[in-house]
XYZ file of N, CA and C in Angstrom:
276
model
N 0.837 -1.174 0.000
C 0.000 0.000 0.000
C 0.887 1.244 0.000
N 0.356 2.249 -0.127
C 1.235 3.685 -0.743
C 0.312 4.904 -0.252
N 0.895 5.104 0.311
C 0.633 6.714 1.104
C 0.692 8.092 0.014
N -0.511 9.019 -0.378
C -0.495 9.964 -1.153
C 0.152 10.868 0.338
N 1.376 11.627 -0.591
C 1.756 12.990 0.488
C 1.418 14.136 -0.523
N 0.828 14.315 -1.480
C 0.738 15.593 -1.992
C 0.950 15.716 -3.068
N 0.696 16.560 -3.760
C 1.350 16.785 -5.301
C 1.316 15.423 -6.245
N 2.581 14.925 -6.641
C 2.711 13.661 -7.500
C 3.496 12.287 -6.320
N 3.527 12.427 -5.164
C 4.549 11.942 -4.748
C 3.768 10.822 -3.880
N 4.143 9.523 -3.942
C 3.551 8.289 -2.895
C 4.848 7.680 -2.751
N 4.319 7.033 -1.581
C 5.380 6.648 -0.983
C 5.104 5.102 -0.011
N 5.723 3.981 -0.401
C 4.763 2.785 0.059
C 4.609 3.160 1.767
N 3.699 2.530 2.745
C 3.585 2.776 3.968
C 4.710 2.253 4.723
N 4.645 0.704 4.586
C 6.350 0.289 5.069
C 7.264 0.382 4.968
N 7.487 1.453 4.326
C 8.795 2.644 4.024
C 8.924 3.397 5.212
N 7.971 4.181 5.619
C 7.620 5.315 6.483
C 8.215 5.063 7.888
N 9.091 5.866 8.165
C 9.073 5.432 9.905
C 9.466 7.310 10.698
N 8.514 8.180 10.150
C 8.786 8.676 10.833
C 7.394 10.435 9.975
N 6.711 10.878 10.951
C 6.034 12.060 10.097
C 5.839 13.011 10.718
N 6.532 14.222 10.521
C 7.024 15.025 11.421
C 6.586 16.614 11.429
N 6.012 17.175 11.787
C 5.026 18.425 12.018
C 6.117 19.644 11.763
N 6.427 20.577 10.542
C 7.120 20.869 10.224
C 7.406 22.378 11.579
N 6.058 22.811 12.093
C 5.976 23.534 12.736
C 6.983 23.136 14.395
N 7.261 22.021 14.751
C 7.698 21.740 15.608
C 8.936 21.560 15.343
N 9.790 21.823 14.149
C 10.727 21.181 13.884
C 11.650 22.779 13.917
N 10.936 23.511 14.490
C 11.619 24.963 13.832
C 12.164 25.373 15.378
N 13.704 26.201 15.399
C 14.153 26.258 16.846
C 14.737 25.368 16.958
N 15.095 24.168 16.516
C 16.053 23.548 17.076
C 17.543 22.904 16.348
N 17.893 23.089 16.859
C 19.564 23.181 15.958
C 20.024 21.742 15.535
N 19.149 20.458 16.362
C 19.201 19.282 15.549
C 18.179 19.124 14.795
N 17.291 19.543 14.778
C 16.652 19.503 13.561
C 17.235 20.175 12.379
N 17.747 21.224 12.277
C 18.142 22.277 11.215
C 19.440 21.558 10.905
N 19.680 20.490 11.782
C 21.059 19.546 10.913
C 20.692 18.386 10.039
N 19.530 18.179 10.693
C 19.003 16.838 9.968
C 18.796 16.975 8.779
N 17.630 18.102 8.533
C 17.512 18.576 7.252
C 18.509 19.214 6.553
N 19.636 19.649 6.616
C 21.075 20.143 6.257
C 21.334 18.932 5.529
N 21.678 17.774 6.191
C 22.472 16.162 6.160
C 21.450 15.545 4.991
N 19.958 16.339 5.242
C 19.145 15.394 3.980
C 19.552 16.160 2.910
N 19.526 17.713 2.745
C 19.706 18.492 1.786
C 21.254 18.482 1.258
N 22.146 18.091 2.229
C 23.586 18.073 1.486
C 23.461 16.646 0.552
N 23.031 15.593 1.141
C 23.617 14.054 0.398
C 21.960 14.108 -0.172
N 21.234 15.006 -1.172
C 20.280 15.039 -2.349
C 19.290 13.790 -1.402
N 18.912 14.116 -0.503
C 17.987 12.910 0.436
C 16.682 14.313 0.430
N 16.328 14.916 0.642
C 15.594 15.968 0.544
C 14.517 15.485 -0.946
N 13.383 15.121 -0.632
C 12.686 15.662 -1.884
C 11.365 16.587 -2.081
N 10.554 16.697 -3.086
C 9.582 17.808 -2.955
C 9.462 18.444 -3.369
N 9.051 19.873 -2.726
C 9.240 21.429 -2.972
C 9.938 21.988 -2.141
N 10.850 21.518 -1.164
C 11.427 21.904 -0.391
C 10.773 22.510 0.592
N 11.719 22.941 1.469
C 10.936 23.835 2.488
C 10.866 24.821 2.861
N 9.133 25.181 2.043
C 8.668 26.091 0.965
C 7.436 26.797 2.550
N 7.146 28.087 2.141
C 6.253 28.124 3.384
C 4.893 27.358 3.634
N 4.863 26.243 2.132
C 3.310 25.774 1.941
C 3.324 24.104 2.974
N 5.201 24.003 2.739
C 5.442 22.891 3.410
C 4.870 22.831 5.011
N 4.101 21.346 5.296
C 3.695 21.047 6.805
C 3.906 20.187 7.392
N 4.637 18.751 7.003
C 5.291 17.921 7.168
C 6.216 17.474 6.477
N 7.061 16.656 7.233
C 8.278 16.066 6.318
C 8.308 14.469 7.052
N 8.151 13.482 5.663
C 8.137 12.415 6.115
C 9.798 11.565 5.325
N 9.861 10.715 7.045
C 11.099 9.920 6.691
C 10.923 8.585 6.463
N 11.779 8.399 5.568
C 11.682 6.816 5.305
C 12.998 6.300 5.483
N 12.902 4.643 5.485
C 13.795 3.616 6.046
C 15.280 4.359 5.747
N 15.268 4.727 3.958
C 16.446 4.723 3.518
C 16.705 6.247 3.646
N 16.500 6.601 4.621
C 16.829 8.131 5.549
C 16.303 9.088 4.396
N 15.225 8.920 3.370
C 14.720 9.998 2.043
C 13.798 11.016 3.040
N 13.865 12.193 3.080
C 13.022 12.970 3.592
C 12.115 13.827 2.230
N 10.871 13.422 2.624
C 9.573 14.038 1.697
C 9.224 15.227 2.435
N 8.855 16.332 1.510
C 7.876 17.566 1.986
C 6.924 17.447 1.609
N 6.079 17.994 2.474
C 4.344 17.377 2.234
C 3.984 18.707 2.459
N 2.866 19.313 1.304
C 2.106 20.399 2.011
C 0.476 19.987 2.394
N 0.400 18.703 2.946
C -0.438 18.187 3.544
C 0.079 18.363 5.274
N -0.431 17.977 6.106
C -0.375 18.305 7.632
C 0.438 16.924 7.998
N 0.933 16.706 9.375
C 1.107 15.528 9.499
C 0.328 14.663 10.106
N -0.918 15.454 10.828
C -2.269 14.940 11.866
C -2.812 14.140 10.296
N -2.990 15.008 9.306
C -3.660 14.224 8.305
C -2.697 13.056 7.259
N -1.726 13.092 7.574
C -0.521 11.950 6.308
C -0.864 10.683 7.705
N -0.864 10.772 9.226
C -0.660 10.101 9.700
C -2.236 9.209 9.874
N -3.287 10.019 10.016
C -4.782 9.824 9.658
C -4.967 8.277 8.342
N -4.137 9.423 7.171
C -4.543 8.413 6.165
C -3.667 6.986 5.879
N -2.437 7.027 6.664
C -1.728 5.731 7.088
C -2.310 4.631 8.032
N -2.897 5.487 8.833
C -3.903 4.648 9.802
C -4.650 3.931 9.275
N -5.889 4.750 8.210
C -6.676 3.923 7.558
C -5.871 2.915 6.727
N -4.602 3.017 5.969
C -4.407 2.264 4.872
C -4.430 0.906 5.418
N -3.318 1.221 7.261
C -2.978 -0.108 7.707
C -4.580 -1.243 8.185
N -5.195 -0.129 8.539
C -6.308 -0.636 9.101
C -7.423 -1.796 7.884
N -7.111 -1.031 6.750
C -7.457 -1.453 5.307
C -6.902 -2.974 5.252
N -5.360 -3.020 5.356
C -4.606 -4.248 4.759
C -4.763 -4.757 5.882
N -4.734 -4.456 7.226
C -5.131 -5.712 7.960
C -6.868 -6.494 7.861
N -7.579 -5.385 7.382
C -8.898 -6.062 7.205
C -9.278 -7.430 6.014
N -8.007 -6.785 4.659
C -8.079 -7.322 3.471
C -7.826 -8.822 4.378
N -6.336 -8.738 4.643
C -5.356 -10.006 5.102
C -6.132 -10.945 6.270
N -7.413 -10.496 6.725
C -8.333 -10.919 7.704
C -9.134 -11.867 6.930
N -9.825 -11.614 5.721
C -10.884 -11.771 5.076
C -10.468 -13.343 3.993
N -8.929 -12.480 3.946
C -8.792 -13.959 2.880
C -8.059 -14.563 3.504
């Protein structure tokens, strides 16, 4: 299953380990490295971080996505997906 973050960009769910409220991420000097470390080694993708940006989601292979979706709502619609494939994987 594959998580819509916005624009053209999905991203499978068991990729995901991490979705992060861009608003909380501001002020702190390890955060502003993290995203440095994604933006130096081309791990950064998106529109960058643009003022429309509201989350940034991480995956396994340390890729950071910008989402100008929220992260209350990327994490909402992961919920349902899992909730989905465990119902499918129930049934058959």
């Amino acid at each position: 299953m594959y998580v819509h973050l916005g624009g053209e960009i999905v991203v499978p769910v068991r990729e995901v380990v991490a979705i992060l409220d861009v608003r909380l991420l501001q002020g702190s000097d390890l955060n502003r490295e993290f995203i440095d470390k994604a933006v130096a080694g081309k791990r950064l993708r998106g529109d960058g971080l643009t003022p429309d940006c509201k989350a940034l989601v991480v995956t396994r292979d340390m890729t950071v996505y910008t989402s100008a979706v929220s992260a209350q709502t990327l994490a909402r619609r992961m919920t349902h997906l899992r909730q989905s494939a465990r119902a499918w994987d129930a049934e058959t």
